[in-house]
Coordinates of C-alpha atoms in Angstrom, one line a residue:
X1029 CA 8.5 -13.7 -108.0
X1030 CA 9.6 -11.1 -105.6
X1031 CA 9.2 -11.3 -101.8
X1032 CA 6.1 -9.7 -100.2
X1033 CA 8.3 -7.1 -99.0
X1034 CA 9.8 -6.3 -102.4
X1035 CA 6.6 -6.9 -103.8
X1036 CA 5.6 -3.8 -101.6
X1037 CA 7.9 -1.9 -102.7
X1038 CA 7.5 -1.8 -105.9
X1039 CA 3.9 -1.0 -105.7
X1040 CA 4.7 2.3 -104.0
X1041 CA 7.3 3.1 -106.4
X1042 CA 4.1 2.2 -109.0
X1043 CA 1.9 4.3 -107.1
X1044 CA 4.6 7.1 -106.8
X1045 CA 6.9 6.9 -109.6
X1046 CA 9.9 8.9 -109.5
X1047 CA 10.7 9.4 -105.8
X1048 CA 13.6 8.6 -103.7
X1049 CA 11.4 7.5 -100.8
X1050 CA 13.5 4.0 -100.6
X1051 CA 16.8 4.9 -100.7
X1052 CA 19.4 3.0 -98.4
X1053 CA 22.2 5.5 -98.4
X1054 CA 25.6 4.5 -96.3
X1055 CA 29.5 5.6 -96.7
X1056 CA 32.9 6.2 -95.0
X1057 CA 35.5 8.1 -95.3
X1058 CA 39.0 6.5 -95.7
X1059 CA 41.7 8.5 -94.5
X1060 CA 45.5 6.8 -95.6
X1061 CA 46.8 5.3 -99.0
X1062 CA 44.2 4.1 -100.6
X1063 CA 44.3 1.3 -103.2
X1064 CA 41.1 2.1 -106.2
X1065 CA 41.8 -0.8 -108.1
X1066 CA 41.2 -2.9 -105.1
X1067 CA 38.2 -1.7 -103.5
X1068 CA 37.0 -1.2 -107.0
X1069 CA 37.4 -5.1 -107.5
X1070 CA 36.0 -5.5 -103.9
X1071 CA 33.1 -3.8 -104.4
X1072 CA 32.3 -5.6 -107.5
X1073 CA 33.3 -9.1 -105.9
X1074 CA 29.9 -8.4 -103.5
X1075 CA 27.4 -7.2 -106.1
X1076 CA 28.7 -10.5 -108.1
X1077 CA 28.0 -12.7 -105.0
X1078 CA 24.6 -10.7 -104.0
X1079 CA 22.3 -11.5 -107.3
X1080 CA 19.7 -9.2 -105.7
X1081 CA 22.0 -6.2 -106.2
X1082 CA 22.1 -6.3 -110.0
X1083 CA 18.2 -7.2 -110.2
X1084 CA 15.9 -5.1 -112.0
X1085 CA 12.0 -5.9 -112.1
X1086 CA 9.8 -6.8 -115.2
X1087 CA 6.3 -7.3 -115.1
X1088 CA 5.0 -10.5 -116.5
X1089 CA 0.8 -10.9 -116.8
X1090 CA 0.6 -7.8 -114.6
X1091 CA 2.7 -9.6 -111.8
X1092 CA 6.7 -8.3 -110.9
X1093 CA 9.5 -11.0 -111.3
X1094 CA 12.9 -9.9 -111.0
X1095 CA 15.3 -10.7 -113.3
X1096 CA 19.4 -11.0 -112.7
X1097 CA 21.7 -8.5 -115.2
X1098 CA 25.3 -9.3 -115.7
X1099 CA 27.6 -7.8 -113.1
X1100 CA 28.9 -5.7 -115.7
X1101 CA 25.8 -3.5 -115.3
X1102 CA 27.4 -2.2 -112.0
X1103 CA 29.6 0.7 -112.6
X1104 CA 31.2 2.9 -109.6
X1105 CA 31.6 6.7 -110.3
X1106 CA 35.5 8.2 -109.3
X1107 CA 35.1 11.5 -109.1
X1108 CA 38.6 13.7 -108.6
X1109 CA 38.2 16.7 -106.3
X1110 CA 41.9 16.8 -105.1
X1111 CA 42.8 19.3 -107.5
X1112 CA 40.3 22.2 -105.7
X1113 CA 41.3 23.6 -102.5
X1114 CA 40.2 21.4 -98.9
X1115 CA 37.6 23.3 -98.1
X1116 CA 35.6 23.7 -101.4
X1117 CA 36.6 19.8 -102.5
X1118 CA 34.8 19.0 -98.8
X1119 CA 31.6 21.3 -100.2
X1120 CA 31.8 20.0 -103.5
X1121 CA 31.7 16.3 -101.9
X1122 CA 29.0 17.0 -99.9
X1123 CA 27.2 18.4 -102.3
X1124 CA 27.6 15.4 -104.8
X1125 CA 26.7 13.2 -102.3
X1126 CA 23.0 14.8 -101.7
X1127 CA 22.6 14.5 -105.1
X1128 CA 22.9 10.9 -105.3
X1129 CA 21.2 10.5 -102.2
X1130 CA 18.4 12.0 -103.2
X1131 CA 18.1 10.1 -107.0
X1132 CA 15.5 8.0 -107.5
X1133 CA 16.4 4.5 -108.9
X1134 CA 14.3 2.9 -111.8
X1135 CA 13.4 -0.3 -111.0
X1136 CA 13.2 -1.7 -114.0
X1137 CA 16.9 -1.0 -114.8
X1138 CA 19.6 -3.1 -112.9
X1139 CA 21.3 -2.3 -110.8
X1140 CA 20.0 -1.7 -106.8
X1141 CA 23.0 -0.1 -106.1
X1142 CA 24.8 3.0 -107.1
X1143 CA 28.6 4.0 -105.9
X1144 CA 30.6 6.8 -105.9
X1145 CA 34.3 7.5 -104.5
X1146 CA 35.6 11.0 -104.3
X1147 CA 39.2 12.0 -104.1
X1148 CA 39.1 14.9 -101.8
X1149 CA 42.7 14.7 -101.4
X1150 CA 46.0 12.3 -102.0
X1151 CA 45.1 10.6 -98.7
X1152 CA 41.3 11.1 -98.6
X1153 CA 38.6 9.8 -100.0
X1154 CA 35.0 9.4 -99.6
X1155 CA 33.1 6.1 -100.7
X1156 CA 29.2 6.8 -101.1
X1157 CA 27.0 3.6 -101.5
X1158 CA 23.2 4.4 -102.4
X1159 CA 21.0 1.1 -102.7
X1160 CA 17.3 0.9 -103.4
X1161 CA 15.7 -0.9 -99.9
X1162 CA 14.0 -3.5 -102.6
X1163 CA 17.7 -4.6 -102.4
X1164 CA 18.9 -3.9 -99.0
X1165 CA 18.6 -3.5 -95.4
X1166 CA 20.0 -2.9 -91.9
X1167 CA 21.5 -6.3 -91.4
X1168 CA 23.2 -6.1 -94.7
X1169 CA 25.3 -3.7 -93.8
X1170 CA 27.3 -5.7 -91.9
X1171 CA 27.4 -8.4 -94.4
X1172 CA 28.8 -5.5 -96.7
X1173 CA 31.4 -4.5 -95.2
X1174 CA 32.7 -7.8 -93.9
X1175 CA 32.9 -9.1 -97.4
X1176 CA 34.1 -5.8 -98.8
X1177 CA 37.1 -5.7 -95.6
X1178 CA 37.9 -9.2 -96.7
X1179 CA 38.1 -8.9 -100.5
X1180 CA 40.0 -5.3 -100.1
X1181 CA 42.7 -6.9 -98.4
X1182 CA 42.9 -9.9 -100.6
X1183 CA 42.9 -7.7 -103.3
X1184 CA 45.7 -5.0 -101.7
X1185 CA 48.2 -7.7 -101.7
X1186 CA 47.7 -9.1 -105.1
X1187 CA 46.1 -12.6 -104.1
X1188 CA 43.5 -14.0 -105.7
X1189 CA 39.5 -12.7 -104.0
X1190 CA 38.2 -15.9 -102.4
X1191 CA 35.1 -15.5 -100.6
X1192 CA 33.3 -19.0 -100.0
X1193 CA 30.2 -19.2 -102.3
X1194 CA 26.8 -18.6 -101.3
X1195 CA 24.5 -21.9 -101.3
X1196 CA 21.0 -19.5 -101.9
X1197 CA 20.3 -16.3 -103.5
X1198 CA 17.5 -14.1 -102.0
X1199 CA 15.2 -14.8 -104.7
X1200 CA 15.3 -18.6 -103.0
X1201 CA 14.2 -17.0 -99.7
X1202 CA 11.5 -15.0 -102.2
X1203 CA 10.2 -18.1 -103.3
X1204 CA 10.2 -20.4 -100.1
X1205 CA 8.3 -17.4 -98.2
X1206 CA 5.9 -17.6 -101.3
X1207 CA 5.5 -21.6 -100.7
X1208 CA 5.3 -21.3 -97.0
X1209 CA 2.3 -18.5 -96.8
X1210 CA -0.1 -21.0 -96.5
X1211 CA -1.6 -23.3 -94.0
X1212 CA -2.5 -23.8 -90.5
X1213 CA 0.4 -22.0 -89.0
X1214 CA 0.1 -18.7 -91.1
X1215 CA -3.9 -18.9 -90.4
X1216 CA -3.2 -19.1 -86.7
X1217 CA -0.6 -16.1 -86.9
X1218 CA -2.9 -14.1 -89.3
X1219 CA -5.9 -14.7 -86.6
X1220 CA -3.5 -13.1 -84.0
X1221 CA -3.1 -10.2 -85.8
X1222 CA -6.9 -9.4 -86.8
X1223 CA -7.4 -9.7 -83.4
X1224 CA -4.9 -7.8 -82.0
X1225 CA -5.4 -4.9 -84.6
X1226 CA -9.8 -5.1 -84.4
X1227 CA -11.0 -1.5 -84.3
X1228 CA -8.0 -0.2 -84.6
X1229 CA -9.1 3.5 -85.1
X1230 CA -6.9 6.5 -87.0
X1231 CA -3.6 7.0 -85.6
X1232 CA -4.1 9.7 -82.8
X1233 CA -0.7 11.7 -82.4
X1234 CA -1.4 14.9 -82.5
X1235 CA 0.2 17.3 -85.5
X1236 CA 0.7 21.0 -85.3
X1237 CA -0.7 21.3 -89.1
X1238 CA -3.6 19.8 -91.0
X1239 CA -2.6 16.3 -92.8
X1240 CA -2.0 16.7 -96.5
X1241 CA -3.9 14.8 -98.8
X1242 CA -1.0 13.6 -100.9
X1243 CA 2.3 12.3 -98.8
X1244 CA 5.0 14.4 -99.6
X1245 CA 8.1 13.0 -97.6
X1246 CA 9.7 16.3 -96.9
X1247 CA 11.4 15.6 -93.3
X1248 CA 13.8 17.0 -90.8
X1249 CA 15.4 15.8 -87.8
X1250 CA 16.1 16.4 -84.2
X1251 CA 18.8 14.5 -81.9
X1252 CA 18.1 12.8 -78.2
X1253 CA 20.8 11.8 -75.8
X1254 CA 20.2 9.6 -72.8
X1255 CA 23.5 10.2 -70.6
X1256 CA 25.0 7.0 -69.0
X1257 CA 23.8 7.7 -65.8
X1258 CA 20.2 7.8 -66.7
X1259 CA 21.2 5.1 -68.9
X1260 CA 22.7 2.7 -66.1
X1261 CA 19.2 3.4 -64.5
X1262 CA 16.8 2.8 -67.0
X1263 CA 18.7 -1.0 -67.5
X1264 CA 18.9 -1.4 -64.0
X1265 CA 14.6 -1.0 -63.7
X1266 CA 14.6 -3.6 -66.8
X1267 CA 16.7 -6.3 -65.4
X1268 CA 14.6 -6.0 -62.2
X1269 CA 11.4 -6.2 -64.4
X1270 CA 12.6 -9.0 -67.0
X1271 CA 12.6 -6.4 -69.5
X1272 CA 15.2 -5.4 -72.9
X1273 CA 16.3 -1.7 -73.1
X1274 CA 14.3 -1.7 -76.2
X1275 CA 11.1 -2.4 -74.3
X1276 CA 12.2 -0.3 -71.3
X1277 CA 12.9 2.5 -73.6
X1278 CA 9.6 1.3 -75.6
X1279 CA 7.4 1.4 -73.0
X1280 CA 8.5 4.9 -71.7
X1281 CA 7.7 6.6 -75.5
X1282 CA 4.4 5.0 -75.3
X1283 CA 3.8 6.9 -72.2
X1284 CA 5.0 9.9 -73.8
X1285 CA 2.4 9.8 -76.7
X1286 CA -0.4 8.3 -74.4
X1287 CA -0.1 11.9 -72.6
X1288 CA 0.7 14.0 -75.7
X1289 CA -2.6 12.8 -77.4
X1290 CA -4.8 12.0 -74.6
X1291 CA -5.1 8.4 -75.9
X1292 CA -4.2 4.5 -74.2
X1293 CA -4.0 3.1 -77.6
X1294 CA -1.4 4.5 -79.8
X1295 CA -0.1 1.8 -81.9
X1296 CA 3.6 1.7 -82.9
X1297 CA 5.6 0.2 -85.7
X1298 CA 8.7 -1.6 -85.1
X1299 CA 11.6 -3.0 -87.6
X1300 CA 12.4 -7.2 -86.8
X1301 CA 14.8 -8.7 -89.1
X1302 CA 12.9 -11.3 -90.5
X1303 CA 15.9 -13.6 -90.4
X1304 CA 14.1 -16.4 -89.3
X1305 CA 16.4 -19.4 -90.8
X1306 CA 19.9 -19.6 -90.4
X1307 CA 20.4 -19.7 -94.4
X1308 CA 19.6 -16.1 -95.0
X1309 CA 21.8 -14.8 -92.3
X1310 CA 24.9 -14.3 -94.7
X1311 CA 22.5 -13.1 -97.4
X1312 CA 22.3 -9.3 -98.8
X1313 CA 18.6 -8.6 -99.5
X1314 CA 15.2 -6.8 -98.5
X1315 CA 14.0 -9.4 -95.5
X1316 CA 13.5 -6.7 -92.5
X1317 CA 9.5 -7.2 -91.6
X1318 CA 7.3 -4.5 -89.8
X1319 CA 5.6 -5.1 -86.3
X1320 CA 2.9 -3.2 -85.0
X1321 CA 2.8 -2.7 -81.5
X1322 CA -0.2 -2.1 -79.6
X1323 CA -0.1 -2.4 -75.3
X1324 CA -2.7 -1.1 -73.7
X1325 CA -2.1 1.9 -71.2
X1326 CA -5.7 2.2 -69.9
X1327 CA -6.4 2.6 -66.4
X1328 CA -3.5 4.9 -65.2
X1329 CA -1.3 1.9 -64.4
X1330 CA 1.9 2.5 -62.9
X1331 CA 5.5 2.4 -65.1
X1332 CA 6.2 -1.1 -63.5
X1333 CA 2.7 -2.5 -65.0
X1334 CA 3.8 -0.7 -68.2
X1335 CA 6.4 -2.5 -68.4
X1336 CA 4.6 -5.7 -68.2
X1337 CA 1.9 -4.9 -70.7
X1338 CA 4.8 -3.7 -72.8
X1339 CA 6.4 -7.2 -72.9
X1340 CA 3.9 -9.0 -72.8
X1341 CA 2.7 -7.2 -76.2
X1342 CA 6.2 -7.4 -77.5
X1343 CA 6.7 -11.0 -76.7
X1344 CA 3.6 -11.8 -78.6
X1345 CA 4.3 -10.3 -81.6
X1346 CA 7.8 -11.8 -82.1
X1347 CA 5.6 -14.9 -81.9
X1348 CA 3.9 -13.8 -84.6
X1349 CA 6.1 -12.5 -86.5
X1350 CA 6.1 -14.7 -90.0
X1351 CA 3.0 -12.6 -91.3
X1352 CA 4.8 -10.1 -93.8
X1353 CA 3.7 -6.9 -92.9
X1354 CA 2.4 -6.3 -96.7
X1355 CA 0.4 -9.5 -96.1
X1356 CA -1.4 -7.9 -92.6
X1357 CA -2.2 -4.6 -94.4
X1358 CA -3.9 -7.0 -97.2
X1359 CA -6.1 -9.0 -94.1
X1360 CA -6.6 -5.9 -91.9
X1361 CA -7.5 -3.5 -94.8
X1362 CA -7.0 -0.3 -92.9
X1363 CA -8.8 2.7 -94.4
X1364 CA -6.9 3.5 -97.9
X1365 CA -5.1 7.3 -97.3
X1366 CA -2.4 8.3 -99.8
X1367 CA -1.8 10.9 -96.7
X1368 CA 0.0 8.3 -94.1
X1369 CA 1.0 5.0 -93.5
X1370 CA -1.8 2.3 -93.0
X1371 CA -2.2 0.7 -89.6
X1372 CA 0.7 3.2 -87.6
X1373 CA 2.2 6.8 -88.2
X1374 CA 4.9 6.5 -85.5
X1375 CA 7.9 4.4 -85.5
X1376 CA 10.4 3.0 -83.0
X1377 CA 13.5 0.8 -83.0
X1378 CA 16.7 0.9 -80.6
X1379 CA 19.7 -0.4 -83.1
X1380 CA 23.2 -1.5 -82.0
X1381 CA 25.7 1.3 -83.8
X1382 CA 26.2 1.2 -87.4
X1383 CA 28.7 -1.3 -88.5
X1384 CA 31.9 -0.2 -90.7
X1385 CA 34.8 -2.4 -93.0
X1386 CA 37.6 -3.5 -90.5
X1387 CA 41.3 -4.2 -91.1
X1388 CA 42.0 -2.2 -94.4
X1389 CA 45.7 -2.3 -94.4
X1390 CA 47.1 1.4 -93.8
X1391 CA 43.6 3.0 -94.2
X1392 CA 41.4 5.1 -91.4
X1393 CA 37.9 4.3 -91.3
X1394 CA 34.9 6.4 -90.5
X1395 CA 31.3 6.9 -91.3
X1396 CA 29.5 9.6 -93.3
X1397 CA 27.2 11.9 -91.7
X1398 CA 24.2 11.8 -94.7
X1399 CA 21.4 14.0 -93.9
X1400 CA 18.0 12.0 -94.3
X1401 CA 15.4 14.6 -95.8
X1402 CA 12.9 12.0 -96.8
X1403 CA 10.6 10.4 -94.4
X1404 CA 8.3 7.3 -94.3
X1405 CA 6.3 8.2 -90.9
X1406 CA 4.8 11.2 -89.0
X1407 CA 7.6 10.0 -86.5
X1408 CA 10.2 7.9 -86.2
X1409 CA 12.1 7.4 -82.9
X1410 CA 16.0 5.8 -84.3
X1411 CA 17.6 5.0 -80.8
X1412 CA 21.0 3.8 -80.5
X1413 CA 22.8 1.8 -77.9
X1414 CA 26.5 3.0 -77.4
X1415 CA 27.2 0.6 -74.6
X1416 CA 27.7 3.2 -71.5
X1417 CA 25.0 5.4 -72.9
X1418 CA 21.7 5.9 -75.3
X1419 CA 21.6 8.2 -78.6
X1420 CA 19.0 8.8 -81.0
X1421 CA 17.4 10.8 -83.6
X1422 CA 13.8 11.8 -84.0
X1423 CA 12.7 12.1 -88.1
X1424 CA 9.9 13.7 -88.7
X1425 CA 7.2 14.9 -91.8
X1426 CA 8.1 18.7 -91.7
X1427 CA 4.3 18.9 -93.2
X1428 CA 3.0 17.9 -90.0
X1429 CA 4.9 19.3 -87.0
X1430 CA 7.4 22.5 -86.3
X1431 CA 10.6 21.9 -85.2
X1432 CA 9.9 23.3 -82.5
X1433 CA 7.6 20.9 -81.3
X1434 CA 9.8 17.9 -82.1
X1435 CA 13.0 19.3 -80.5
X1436 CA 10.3 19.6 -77.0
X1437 CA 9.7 15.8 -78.3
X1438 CA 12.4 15.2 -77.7
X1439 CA 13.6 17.0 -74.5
X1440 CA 9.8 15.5 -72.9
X1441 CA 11.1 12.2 -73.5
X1442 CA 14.7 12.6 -72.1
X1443 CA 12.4 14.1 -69.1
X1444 CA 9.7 11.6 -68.6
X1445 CA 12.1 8.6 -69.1
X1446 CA 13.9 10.1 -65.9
X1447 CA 10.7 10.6 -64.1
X1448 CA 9.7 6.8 -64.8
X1449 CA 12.5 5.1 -64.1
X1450 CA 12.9 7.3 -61.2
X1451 CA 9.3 6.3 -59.7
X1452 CA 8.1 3.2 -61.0
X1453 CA 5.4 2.4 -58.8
X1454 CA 3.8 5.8 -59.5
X1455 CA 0.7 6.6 -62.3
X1456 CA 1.7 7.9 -65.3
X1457 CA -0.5 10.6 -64.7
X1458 CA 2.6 11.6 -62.3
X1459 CA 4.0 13.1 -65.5
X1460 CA 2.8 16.1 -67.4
X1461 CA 3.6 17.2 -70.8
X1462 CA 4.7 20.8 -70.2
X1463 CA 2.1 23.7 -70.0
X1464 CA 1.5 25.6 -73.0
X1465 CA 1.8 22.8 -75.6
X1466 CA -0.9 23.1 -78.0
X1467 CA -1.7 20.7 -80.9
X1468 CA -4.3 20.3 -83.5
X1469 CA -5.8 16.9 -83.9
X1470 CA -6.0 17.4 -87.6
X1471 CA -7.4 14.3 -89.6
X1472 CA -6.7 13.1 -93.0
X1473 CA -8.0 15.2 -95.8
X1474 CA -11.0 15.1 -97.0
X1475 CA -10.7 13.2 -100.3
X1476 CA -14.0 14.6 -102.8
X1477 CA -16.8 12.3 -103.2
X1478 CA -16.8 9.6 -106.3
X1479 CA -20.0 11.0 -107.7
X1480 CA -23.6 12.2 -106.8
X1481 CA -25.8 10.1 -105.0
X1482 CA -28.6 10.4 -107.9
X1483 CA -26.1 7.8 -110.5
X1484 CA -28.0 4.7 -111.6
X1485 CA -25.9 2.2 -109.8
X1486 CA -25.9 -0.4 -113.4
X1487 CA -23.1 0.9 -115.6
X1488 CA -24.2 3.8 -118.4
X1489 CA -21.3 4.0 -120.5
X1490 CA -19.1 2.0 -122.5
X1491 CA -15.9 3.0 -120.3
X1492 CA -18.0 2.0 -117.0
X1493 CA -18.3 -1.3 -118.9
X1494 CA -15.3 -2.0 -119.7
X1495 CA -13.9 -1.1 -115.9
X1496 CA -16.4 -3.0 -114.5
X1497 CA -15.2 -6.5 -116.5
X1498 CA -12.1 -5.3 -115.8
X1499 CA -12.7 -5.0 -112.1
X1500 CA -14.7 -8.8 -112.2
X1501 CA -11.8 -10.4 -113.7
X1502 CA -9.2 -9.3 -111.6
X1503 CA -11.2 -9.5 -108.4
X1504 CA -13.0 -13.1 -109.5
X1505 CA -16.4 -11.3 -108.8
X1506 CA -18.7 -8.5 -110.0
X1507 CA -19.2 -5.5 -108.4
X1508 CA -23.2 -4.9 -107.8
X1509 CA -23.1 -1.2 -108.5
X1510 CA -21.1 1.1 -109.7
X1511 CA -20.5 3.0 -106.2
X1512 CA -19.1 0.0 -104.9
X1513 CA -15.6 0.1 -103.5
X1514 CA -12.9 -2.0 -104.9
X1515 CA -11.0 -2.2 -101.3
X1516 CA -14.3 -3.1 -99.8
X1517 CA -15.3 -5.7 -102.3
X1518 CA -11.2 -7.1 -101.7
X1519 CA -8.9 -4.8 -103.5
X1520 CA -5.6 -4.3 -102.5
X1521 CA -2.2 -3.2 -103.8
X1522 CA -1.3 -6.0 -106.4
X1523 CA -4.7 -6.0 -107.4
X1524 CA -5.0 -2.3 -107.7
X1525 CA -1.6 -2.4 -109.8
X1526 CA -3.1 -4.9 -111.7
X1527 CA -6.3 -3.2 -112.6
X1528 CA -5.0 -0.2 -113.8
X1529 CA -2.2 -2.0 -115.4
X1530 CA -4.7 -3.3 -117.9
X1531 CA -7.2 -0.5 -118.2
X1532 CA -4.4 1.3 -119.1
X1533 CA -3.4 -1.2 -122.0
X1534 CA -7.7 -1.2 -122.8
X1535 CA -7.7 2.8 -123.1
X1536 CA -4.2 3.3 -124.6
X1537 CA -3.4 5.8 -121.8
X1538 CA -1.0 6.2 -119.1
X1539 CA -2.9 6.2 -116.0
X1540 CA -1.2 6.2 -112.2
X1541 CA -2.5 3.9 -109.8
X1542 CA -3.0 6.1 -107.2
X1543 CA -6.1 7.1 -109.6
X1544 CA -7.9 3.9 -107.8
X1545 CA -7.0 5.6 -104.7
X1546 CA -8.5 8.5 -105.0
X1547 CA -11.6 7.1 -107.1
X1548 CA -12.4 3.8 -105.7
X1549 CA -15.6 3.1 -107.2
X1550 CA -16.2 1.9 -110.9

C-alpha cells in the first residue's frame, strides 16, 4: 500500500491528471573537471539504494500499491551545449531546465525521478534533478547529496561504491504507519484535532480577485529580507519569551493577516517532518506531514501574549502530530472546493538553507536558481534562517492577488515584525496596515446546483440505479435519496476514486473524478 501521504497524492494527480503540481525540482552547478562517468554511477548508486525512486503505482481492486521497477528504468539525460557560444548555451540551459521543471510525471511509469546534466562549457556543467513529491521531500535532500558526495568520490578515484545498506525501504515505513493508525492513541490525537479545528469557517484572507472555480496553479513570487539587526532582535524577544524563531516569526505573520482580514482566527498550515522514528531518518521518501495552526488573537492582546498563545498552539500540535494530514481532512471533512486547499489557504515554514554535495574532488559547488511558477496555496510564506540574518520568499496564486499587493505583503511584514518586536507589551491594534489598501473578500465560486428541487428523491433511471448500488457498495450503506451527498453521507478521496473508478468500468467511459466534485449527489 502507499503511505497516506502518497496515498494523497495520487488522488490529486487522479483528480487532475496531467499537471506538474508536485514536482520537487533541485540542481547545482559544478564549476571544475568534472568526472560523467562517476556522477553518472553516483547517481544511480542512490536511486538503487532508494526503492521509492524507481516506484510507479498500480491500482489493484480500486486501491494504489506501488510496485519497484529495476534500476535500469532510471536513465539521466547529457545534454552538450558547449559547442554554442556562453551566453546562448546559459539561455539554452535555462530554458531546458523549465521545461523539465514543468513536466508532469506519470505515476504509473517508474521512475520518480528525472535527471539531466548540461555541458555548458569544458569546466561547467549544470546537473537538474526533478522528482515527483510522491517520492521526495525536504529532508531528502540532504540524504541526496550526502550519499551522492560520498559515491562521486568513491567513484572519481576508481574504488569500488560502498555505501552501508539500508535495513527498511519506505514502503516498510508505508506499511507500519498503515498498522499503527489505529487505537487509543490515534483516537486521542484525532479528538484533538476535531476539536481544535470545530467551526472552523472559510479561510478569510482577503484576495484582490474573485476565487476561481477550478484551481489553476499559476503563481509568482516576491522576496523578504529581515536584516541581522532586526534579526538579533526578533531572537532576542524569543529567548526572553521561551519562544523558537519560527514561532516568533510565526506569531508576527499571524498578526499581519489578523489585521489584513479583520479576522482573530486565520488558520495556518505548517510543514513537520514526520520523522518520528529514528529508522526513517536515512531514508529518501514522501514522510513530510501538514499541521494546521490555529492561536487565537481575540481580544487585542499584546505581542508578548501572542507569543504565548502562539506556543502554546504550536506545542500542542507537535503533540499531535501522528494524524496524517490526509487522515484529518478525511475526520474533519471541510467543505469540498476544487478552488482551494481544504482546512487552510496560507502557508508558513522557516527552513534551515538548502543543503548541497560536499567534497567533490576539484569541483565548485553551487545551487540553481529554479523559478517556481506552480503553487499549492493562496500564500505561502518560505523563510530562511542564514544564521546572522532572515530571507524569504512569498509564493503566491497570480489568480488571486496582484503583485502589487504581495510585494506590500511583504514590505508590511518586514514593517510590523519591527514594530512588534520593537513594543511587545503594546496591542496589536498599535499596527496598521497602510492606508489605501483595498481587498475584496471574494468567496469560492458558486458551483451550479445538482438538480431542481421538484426530482423524486427514489432513483428514475437505469444509470441512477446503477450509481446508486455503486455508491452503497463502496460506502457500506444506501443513500436515502438521490440528492443526497456522498461527502455528507462519508465520502472522501479514496472513496470518491473508487466510485468513479468503477462507474467508469460499469459505463465503458472515461470519467474524471473531479466529476463527484462538482456533482455530489447520485
Amino acid at each position: 500500500m502507499l503511505s497516506f501521504a502518497q496515498q494523497r497524492l495520487w488522488f490529486l494527480d487522479r483528480l487532475r491528471p496531467g499537471r506538474p503540481d508536485h514536482n520537487v525540482p533541485t540542481g547545482v552547478r559544478l564549476r571544475g573537471r568534472l568526472d560523467r562517468g562517476a556522477l553518472v554511477l553516483a547517481l544511480t548508486e542512490v536511486v538503487r539504494r532508494h526503492e521509492v525512486l524507481r516506484g510507479r503505482v498500480v491500482v489493484i481492486d480500486d486501491s494504489p500499491y506501488q510496485v519497484t521497477e529495476p534500476v535500469e528504468t532510471f536513465v539521466p539525460t547529457m545534454t552538450d551545449l558547449a559547442h554554442l557560444p556562453a551566453a546562448q548555451a546559459q539561455e539554452r540551459a535555462q530554458e531546458l531546465m523549465a521545461a523539465d521543471a514543468a513536466t508532469p510525471f506519470d505515476l504509473a511509469a517508474a521512475p520518480m525521478l528525472r535527471a539531466r546534466l548540461i555541458r555548458v562549457a569544458d569546466d561547467d556543467h549544470l546537473l537538474l534533478l526533478v522528482f515527483h513529491h510522491i517520492a521526495f521531500d525536504g529532508w531528502s535532500l540532504s540524504v541526496l547529496w550526502q550519499e551522492l558526495s560520498t559515491a562521486y568520490r568513491a567513484a572519481a578515484a576508481g574504488r569500488p561504491v560502498v555505501l552501508a545498506e539500508l535495513p527498511i525501504q519506505y514502503a516498510d515505513f508505508a506499511d507500519w504507519q498503515r498498522g499503527c493508525q489505529s487505537g487509543a492513541a490515534l483516537r486521542a490525537q484525532l479528538a484533538y484535532w476535531r476539536d481544535r479545528l470545530a467551526g472552523q469557517s472559510p479561510p478569510a484572507f482577503p484576495t484582490d480577485r474573485p476565487r476561481p472555480a477550478l484551481w489553476s496553479g499559476r503563481g509568482d513570487q516576491v522576496e523578504i529580507e529581515v536584516p541581522a539587526e532586526l534579526a538579533d532582535r526578533t531572537r532576542a524577544l524569543g529567548r526572553t519569551h521561551e519562544v523558537t524563531p519560527f514561532m516568533t516569526l510565526l506569531a508576527a505573520f499571524q498578526v499581519l493577516i489578523a489585521r489584513y482580514s479583520g479576522e482573530h482566527d486565520v488558520p495556518v498550515g505548517t510543514p513537520i517532518s514526520g520523522r518520528t522514528r529514528i529508522e526513517v531518518e536515512p531514508l529518501i521518501g514522501f514522510f513530510v506531514n501538514t499541521l494546521v495552526l490555529r492561536p487565537d488573537l481575540s481580544g487585542d492582546p499584546s505581542f508578548a501574549e501572542v507569543l504565548g498563545r502562539v506556543r502554546r498552539c504550536a506545542v500542542d500540535a507537535y503533540a499531535h502530530q501522528d494524524v496524517p494530514f490526509e487522515r484529518l481532512v478525511e475526520e474533519v471533512r471541510p467543505e469540498r472546493d476544487l478552488g482551494q486547499h481544504p482546512l487552510f489557504t496560507v502557508m508558513f515554514q522557516l527552513d534551515e538553507p538548502s543543503a548541497l554535495p560536499a567534497g567533490l574532488p576539484g569541483l565548485e559547488v553551487s545551487a540553481l536558481r529554479i523559478p517556481q511558477t506552480i503553487v499549492k496555496f493562496d500564500v505561502e510564506v518560505s523563510m530562511t534562517d542564514r544564521g546572522d540574518h532572515f530571507t524569504g520568499v512569498v509564493r503566491y496564486a497570480a489568480d488571486l492577488f496582484a503583485h502589487d499587493t504581495m510585494r506590500q505583503l511583504a514590505q508590511d511584514y518586514r514593517s510590523v515584525l519591527d514594530h512588534l518586536v520593537s513594543s511587545p507589551e503594546q496591542p496589536i491594534s498599535a499596527w496598521e496596515p497602510p492606508l489605501g489598501r483595498r481587498v475584496s473578500r471574494s468567496g469560492p465560486a458558486a458551483r451550479p446546483d445538482a438538480g431542481p428541487g421538484e426530482q423524486s428523491a427514489a432513483p428514475s433511471t437505469e444509470t441512477e440505479l446503477l450509481v446508486l448500488d455503486i455508491w452503497a457498495e463502496v460506502l457500506g450503506a444506501a443513500p436515502e435519496s438521490v440528492h443526497d451527498d456522498f461527502f455528507a453521507l462519508g465520502g472522501h478521496s479514496l472513496l470518491a476514486s473508487k466510485v468513479m473508478s468503477r462507474l467508469s468500468r460499469a459505463l465503458d467511459l472515461e470519467l474524471p473524478v473531479a466529476l463527484l466534485f462538482y456533482h455530489p449527489t447520485v
